[in-house]
XYZ file of N, CA and C in Angstrom:
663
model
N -3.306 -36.569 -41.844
C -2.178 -36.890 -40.967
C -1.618 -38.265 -41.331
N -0.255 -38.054 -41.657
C 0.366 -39.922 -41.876
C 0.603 -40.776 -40.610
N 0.796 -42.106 -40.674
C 0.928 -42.603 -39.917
C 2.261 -42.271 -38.550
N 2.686 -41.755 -39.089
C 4.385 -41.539 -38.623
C 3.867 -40.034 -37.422
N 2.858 -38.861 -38.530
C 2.719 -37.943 -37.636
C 1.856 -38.291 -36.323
N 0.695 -39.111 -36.938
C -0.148 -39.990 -35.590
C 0.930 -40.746 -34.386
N 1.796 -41.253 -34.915
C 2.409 -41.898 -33.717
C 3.283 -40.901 -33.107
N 3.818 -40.175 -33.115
C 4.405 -39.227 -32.774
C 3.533 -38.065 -31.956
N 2.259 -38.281 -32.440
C 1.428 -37.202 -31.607
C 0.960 -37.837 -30.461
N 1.005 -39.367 -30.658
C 0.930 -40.280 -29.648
C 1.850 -39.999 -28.353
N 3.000 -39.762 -29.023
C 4.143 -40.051 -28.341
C 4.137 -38.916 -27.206
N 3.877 -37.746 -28.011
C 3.678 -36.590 -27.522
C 2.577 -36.378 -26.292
N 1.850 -37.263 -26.570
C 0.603 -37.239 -25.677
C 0.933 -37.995 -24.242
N 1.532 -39.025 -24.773
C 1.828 -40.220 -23.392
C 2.976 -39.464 -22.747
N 3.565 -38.392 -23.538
C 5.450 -37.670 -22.489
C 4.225 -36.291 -21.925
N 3.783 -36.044 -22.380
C 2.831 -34.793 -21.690
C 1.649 -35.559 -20.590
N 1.489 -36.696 -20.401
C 0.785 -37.672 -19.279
C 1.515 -37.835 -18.485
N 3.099 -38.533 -18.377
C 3.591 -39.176 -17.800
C 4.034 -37.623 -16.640
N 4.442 -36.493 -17.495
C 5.076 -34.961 -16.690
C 4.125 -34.831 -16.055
N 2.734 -34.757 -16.122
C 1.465 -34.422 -15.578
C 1.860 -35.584 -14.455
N 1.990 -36.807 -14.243
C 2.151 -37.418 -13.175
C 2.579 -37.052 -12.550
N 4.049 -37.039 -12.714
C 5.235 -36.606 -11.943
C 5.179 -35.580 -10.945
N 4.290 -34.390 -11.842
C 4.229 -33.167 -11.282
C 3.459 -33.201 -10.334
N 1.850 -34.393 -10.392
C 0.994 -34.228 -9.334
C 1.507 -35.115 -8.037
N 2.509 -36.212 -8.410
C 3.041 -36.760 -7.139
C 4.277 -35.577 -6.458
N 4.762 -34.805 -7.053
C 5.317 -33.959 -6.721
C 4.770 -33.116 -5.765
N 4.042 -32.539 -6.137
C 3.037 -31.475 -5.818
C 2.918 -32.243 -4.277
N 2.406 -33.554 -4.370
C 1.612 -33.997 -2.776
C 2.205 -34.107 -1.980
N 3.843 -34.498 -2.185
C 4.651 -34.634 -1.433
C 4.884 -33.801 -0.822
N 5.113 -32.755 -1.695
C 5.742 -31.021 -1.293
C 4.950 -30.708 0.059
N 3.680 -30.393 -0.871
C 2.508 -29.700 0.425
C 2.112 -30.286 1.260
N 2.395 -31.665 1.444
C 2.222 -32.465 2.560
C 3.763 -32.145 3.507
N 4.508 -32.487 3.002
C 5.980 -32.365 3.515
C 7.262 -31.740 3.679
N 6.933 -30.761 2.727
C 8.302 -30.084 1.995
C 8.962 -30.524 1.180
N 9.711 -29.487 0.607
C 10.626 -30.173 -0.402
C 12.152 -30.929 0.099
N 12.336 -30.316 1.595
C 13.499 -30.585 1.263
C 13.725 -32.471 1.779
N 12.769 -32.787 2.533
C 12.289 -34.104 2.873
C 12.531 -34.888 1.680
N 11.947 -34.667 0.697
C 11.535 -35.441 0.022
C 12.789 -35.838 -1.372
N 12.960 -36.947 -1.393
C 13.627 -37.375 -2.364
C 13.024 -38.106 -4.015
N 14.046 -37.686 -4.980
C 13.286 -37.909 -6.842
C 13.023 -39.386 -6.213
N 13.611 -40.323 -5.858
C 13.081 -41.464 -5.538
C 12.096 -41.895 -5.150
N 11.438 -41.073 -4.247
C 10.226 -41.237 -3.793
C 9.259 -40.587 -4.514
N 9.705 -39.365 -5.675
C 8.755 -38.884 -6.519
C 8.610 -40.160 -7.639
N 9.355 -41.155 -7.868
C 9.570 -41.388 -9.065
C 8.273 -42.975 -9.145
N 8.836 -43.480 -7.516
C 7.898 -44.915 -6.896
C 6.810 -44.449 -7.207
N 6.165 -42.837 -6.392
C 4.691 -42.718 -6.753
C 4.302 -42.476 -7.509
N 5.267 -41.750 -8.895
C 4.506 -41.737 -10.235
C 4.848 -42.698 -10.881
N 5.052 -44.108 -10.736
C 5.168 -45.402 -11.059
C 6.036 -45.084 -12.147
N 7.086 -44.573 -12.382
C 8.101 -44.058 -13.534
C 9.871 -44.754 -12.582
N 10.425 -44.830 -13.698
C 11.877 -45.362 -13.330
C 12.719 -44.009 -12.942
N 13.391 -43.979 -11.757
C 14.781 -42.779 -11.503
C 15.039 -42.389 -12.450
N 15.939 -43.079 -13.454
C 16.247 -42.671 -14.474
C 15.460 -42.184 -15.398
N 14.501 -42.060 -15.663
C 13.755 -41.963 -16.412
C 13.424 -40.398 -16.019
N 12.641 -40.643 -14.705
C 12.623 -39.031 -14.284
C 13.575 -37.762 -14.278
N 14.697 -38.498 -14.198
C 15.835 -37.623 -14.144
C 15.882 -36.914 -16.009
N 15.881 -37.685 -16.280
C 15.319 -37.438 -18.445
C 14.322 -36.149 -18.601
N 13.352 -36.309 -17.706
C 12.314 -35.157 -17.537
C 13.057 -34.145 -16.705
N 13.393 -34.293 -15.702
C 13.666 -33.162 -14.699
C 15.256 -33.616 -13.995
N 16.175 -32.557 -14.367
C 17.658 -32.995 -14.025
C 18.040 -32.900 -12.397
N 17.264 -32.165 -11.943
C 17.722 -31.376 -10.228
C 15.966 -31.685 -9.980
N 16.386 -31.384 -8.120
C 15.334 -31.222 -7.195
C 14.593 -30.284 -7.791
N 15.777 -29.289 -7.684
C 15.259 -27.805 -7.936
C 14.282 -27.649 -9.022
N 14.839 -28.365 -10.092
C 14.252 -27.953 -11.169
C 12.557 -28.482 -11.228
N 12.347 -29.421 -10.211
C 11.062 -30.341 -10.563
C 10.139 -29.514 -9.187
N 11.136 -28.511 -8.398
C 10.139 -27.763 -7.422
C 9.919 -26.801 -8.348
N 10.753 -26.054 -9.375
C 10.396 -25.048 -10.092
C 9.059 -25.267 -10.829
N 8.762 -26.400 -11.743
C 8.055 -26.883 -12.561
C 6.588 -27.197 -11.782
N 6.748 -27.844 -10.482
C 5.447 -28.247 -9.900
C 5.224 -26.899 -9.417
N 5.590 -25.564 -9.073
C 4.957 -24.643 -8.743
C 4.141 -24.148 -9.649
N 4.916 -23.759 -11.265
C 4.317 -23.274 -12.332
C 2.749 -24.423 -12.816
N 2.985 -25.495 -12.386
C 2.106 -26.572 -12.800
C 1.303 -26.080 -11.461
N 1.638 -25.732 -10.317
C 0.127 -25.657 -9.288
C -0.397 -24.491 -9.302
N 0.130 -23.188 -9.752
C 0.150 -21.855 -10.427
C -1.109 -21.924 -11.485
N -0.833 -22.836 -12.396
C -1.486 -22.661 -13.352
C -2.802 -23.658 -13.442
N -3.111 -24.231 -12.594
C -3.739 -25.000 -12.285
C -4.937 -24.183 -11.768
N -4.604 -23.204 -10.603
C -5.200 -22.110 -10.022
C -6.344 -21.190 -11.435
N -4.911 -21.197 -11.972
C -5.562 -20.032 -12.850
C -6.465 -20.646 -13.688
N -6.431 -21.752 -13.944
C -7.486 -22.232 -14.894
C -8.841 -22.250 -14.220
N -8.829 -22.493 -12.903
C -9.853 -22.352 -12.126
C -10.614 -20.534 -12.359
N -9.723 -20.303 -11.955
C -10.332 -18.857 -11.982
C -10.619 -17.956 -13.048
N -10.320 -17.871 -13.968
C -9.814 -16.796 -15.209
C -11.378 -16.921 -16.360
N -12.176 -18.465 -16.161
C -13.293 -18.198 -16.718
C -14.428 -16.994 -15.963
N -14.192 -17.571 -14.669
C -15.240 -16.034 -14.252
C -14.221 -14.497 -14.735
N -13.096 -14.572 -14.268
C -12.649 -13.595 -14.413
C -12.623 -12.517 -15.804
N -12.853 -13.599 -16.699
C -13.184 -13.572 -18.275
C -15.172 -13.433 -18.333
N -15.656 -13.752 -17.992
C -17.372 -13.579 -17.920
C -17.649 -12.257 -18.072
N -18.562 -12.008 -18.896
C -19.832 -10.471 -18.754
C -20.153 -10.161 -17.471
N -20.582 -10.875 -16.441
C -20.935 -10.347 -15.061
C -19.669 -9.834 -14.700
N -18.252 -10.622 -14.588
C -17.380 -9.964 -14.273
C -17.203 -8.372 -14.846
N -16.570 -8.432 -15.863
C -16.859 -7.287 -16.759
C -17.648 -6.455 -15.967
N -18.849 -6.013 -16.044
C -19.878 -5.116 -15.965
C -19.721 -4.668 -14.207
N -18.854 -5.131 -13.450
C -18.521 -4.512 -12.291
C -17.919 -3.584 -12.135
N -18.210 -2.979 -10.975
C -16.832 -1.857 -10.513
C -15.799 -1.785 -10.354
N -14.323 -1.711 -10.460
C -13.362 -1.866 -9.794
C -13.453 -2.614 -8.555
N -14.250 -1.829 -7.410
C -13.845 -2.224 -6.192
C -15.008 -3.616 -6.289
N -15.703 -3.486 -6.775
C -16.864 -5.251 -6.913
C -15.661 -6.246 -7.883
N -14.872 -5.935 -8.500
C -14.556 -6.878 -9.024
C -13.005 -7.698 -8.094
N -12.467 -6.187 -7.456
C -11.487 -6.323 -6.485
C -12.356 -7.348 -5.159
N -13.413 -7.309 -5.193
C -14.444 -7.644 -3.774
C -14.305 -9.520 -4.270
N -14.497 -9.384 -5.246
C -14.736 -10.618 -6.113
C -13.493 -11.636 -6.014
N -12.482 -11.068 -6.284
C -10.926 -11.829 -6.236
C -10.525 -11.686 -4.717
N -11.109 -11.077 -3.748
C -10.920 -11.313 -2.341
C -11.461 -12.575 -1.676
N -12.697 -12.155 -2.609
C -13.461 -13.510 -1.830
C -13.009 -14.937 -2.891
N -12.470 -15.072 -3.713
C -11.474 -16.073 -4.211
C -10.322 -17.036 -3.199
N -10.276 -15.734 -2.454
C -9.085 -16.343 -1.324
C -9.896 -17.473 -0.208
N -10.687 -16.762 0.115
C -11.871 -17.731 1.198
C -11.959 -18.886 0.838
N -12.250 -18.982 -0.767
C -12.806 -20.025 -1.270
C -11.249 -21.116 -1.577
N -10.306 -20.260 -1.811
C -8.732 -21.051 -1.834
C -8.264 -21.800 -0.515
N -8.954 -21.129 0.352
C -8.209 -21.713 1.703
C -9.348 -22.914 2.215
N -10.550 -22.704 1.890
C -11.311 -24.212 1.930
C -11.327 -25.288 0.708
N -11.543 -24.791 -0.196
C -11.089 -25.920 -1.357
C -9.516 -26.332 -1.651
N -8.672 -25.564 -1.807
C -7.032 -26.039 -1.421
C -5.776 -25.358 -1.317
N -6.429 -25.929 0.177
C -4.917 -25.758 1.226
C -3.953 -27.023 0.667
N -3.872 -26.946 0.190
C -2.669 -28.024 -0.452
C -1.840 -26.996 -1.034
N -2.646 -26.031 -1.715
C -1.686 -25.279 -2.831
C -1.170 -24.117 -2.004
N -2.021 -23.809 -1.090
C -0.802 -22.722 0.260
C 0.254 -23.188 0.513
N 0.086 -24.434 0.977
C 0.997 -24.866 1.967
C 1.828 -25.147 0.993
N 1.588 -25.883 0.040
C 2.718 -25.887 -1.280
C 3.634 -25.009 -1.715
N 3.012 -23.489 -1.575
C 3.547 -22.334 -2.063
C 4.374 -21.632 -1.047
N 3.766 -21.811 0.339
C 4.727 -21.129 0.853
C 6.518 -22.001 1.376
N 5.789 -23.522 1.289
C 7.383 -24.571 1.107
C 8.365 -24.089 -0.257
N 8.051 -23.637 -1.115
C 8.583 -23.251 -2.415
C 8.824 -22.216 -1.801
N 8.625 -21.232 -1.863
C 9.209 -19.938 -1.476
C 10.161 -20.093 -0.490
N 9.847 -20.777 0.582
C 10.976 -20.804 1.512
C 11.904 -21.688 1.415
N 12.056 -23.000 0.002
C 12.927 -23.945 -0.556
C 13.524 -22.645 -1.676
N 12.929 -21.903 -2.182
C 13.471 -21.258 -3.225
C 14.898 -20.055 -2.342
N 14.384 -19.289 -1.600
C 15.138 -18.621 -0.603
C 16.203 -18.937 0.063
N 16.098 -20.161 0.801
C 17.288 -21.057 1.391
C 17.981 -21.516 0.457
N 18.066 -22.009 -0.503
C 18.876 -22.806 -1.096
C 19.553 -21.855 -2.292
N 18.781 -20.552 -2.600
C 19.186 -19.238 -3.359
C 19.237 -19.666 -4.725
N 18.161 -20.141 -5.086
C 17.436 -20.475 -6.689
C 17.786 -19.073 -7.504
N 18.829 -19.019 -8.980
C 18.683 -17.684 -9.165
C 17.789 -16.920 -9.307
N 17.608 -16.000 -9.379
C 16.455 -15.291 -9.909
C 16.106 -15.830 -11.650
N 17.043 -15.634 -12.495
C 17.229 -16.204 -13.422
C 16.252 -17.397 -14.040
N 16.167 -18.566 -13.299
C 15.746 -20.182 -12.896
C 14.284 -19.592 -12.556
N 13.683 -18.668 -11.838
C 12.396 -18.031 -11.622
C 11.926 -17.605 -12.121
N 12.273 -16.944 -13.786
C 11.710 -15.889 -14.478
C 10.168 -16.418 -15.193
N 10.143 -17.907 -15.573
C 8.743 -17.880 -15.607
C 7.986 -18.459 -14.927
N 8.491 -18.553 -13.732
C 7.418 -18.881 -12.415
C 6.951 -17.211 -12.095
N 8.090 -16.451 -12.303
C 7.436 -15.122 -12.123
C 6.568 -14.369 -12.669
N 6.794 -15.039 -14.439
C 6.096 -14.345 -14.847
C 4.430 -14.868 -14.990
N 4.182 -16.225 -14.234
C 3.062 -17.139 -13.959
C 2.265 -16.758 -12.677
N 3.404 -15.770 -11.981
C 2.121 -14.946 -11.101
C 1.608 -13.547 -11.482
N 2.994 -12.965 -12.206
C 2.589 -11.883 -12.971
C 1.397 -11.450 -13.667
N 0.162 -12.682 -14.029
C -0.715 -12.988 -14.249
C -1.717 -12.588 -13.563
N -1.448 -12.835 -12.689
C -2.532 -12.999 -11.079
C -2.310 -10.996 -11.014
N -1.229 -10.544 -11.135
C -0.905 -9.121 -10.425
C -1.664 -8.487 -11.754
N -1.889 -8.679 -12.994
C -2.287 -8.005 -14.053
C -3.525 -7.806 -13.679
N -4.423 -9.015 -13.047
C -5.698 -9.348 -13.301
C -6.656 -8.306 -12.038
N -5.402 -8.333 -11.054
C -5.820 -7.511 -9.710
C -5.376 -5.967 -10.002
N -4.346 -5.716 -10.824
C -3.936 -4.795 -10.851
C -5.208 -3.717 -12.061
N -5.547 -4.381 -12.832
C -6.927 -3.888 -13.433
C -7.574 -3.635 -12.834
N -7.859 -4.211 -12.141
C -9.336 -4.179 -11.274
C -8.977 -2.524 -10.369
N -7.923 -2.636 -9.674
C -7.607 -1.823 -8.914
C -7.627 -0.267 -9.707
N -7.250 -0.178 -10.936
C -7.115 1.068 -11.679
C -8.500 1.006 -12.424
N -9.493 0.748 -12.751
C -10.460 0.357 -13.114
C -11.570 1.144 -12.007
N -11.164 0.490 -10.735
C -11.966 1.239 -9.602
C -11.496 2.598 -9.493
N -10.195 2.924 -9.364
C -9.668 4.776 -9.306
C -10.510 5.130 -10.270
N -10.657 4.581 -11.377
C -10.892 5.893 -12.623
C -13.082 5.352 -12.583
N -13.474 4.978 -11.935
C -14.891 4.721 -11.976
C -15.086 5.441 -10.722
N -14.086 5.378 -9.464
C -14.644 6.488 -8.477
C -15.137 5.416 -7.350
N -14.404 4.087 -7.584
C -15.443 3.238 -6.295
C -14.374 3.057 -5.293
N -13.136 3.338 -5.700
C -12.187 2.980 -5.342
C -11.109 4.469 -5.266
N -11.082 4.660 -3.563
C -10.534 6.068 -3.088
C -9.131 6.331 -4.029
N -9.639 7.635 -5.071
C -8.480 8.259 -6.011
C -7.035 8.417 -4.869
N -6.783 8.658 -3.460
C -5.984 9.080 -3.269
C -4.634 8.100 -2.884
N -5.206 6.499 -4.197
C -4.155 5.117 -4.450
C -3.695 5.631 -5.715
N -4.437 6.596 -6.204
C -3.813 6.512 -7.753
C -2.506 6.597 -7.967
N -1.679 7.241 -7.068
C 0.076 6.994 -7.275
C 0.589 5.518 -6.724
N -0.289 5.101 -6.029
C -0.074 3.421 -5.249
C -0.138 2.735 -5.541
N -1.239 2.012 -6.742
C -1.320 0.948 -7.486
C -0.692 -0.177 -6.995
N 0.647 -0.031 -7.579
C 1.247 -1.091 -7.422
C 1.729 -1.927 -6.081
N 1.786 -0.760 -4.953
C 1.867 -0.855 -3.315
C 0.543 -1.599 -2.590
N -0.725 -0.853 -3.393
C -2.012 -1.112 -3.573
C -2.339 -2.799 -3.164
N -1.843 -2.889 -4.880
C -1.658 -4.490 -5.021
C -0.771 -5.425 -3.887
N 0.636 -5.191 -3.975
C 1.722 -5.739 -2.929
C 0.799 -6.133 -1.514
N 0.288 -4.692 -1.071
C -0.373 -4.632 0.346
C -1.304 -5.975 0.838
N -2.161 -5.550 -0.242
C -3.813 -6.448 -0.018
C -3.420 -7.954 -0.344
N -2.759 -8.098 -1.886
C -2.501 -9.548 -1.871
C -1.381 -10.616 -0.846
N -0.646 -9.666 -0.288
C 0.252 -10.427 0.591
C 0.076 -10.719 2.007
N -1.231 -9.520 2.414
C -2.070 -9.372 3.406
C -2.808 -10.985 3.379
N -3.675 -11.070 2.482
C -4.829 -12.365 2.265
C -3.966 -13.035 1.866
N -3.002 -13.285 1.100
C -2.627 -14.896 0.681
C -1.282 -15.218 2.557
N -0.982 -14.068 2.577
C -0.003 -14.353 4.296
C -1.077 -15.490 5.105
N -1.671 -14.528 5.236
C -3.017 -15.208 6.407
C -3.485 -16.392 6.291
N -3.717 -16.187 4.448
C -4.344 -17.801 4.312
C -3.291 -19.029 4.478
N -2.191 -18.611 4.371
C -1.183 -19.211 4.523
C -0.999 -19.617 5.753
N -0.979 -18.873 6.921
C -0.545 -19.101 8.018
C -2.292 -19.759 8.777
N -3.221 -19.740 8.183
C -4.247 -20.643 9.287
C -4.115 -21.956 8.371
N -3.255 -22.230 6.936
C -3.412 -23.701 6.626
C -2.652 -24.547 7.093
N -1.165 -23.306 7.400
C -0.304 -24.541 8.099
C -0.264 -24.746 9.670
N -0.953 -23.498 10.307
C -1.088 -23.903 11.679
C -2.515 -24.768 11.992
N -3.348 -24.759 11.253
C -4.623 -25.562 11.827
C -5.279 -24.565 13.320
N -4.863 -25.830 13.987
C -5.577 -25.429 15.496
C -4.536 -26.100 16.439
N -3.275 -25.040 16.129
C -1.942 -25.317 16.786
C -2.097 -25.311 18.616
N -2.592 -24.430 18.815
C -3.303 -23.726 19.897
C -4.790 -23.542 20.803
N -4.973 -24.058 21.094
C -6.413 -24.057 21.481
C -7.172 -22.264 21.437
N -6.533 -21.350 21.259
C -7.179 -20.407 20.816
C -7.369 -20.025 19.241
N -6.696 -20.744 18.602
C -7.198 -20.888 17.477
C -8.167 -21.289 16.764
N -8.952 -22.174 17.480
C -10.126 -22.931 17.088
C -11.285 -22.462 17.620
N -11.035 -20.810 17.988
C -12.181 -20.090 18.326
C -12.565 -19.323 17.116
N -12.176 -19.529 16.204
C -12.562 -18.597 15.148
C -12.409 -19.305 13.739
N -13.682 -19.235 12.962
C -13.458 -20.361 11.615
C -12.295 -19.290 11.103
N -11.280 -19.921 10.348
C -10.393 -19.923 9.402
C -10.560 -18.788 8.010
N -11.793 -19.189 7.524
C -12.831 -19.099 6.702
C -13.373 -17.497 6.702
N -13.494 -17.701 8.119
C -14.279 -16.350 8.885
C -13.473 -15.260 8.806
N -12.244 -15.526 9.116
C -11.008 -14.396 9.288
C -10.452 -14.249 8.280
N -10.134 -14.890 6.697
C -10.427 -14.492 5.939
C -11.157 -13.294 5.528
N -12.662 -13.761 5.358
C -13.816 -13.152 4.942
C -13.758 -11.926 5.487
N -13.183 -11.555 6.710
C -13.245 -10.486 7.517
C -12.524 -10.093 7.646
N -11.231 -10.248 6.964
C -9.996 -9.623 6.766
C -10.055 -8.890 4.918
N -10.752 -9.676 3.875
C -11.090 -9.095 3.156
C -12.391 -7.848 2.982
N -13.275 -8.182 4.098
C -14.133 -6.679 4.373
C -12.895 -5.647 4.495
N -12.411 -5.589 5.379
C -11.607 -4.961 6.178
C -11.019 -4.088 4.923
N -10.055 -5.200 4.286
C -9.532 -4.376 3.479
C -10.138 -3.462 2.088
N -11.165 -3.955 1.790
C -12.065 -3.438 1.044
C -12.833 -2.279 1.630
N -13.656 -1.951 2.685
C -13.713 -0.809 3.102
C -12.208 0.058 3.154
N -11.264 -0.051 3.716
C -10.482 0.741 3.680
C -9.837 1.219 2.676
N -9.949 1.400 1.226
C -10.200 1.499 -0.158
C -11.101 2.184 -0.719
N -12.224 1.806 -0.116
C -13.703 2.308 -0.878
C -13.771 3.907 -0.984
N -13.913 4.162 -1.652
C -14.420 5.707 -2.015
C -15.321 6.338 -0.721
């Protein structure tokens, strides 16, 4: 490598640090606050970077809510995708491996509720303000990921028999159902807490866990 390519890979390294900032002061703001609160100015103070400067990286609001989703998206997935990739995984059933990415959610809503509450401010900043579809295509295709990984599992169980054949035309409804079921829920006990004093009769955690039985027996062969 010449000197010229070293500094340049340098260069490359410190503009791929500085986005990684941006994105994680982004990110805190969001899921702490929303997006629409929050101004590049105040993204820019906490990633110790100049306005201008940020604006160089990211031209619109929009564009830096687009980017911190795909950046908290993928963040997720790095977490997950080594088990999901493992021999134990593998060597399961359909419905054990579907059992497996349920109980993922439990573990999402106690380790981070940052990234719920993050996700569902994006969705509802993306909706209101009518982001094209267009501007979404690879945030979409960054969950598309997540639907491949469940969506295996799910056809995997039809054709092993653990998982009731009479989804085999459903699949894809299959999927829609269960994941919007558990990530709704987890969604809605991160941003309400214990809005209510009847809420704090029941761990969070718990209703989860028991919302994924639920749906897993009702599946099972």
């Amino acid at each position: 490598m010449t000197e010229k390519e070293k500094l340049l890979e340098d260069k490359d390294e410190i503009k791929n640090l500085r986005k990684n900032r941006i994105l994680q002061s982004a990110f805190t703001f969001f899921s702490e606050k929303g997006i629409d609160t929050i101004a590049m100015t105040d993204i820019a103070k906490d990633a110790e970077i100049g306005v201008a400067s940020l604006y160089r990286y990211y031209e619109t609001k929009d564009e830096i809510a687009i980017k911190t989703a795909m950046w908290a998206w993928e963040n997720q997935k790095e977490d997950i995708m080594p088990e999901i990739e493992s021999a134990d995984y593998e060597v399961k059933t359909g419905l054990e491996q579907l059992d497996f990415i349920f109980g993922k959610f439990v573990k999402l809503f106690e380790n981070a509720p940052d990234f719920l509450r993050f996700i569902y401010f994006f969705d509802s900043y993306a909706v209101r303000t009518k982001i094209a579809q267009e501007r979404l295509v690879d945030y979409e295709k960054m969950i598309g990921t997540v639907q491949e990984v469940v969506s295996k599992a799910i056809n995997k169980g039809i054709e092993d028999g653990s998982i009731d054949k009479k989804y085999a035309k459903d699949e894809e409804k299959l999927y829609f159902t269960t994941m919007h079921s558990l990530f709704s829920t987890a969604q809605k006990l991160t941003l309400n807490k214990n809005m209510l004093s009847i809420d704090s009769k029941t761990n969070g955690a718990e209703q989860l866990a028991l919302l994924a039985k639920i749906l897993i027996a009702g599946i099972k062969a």
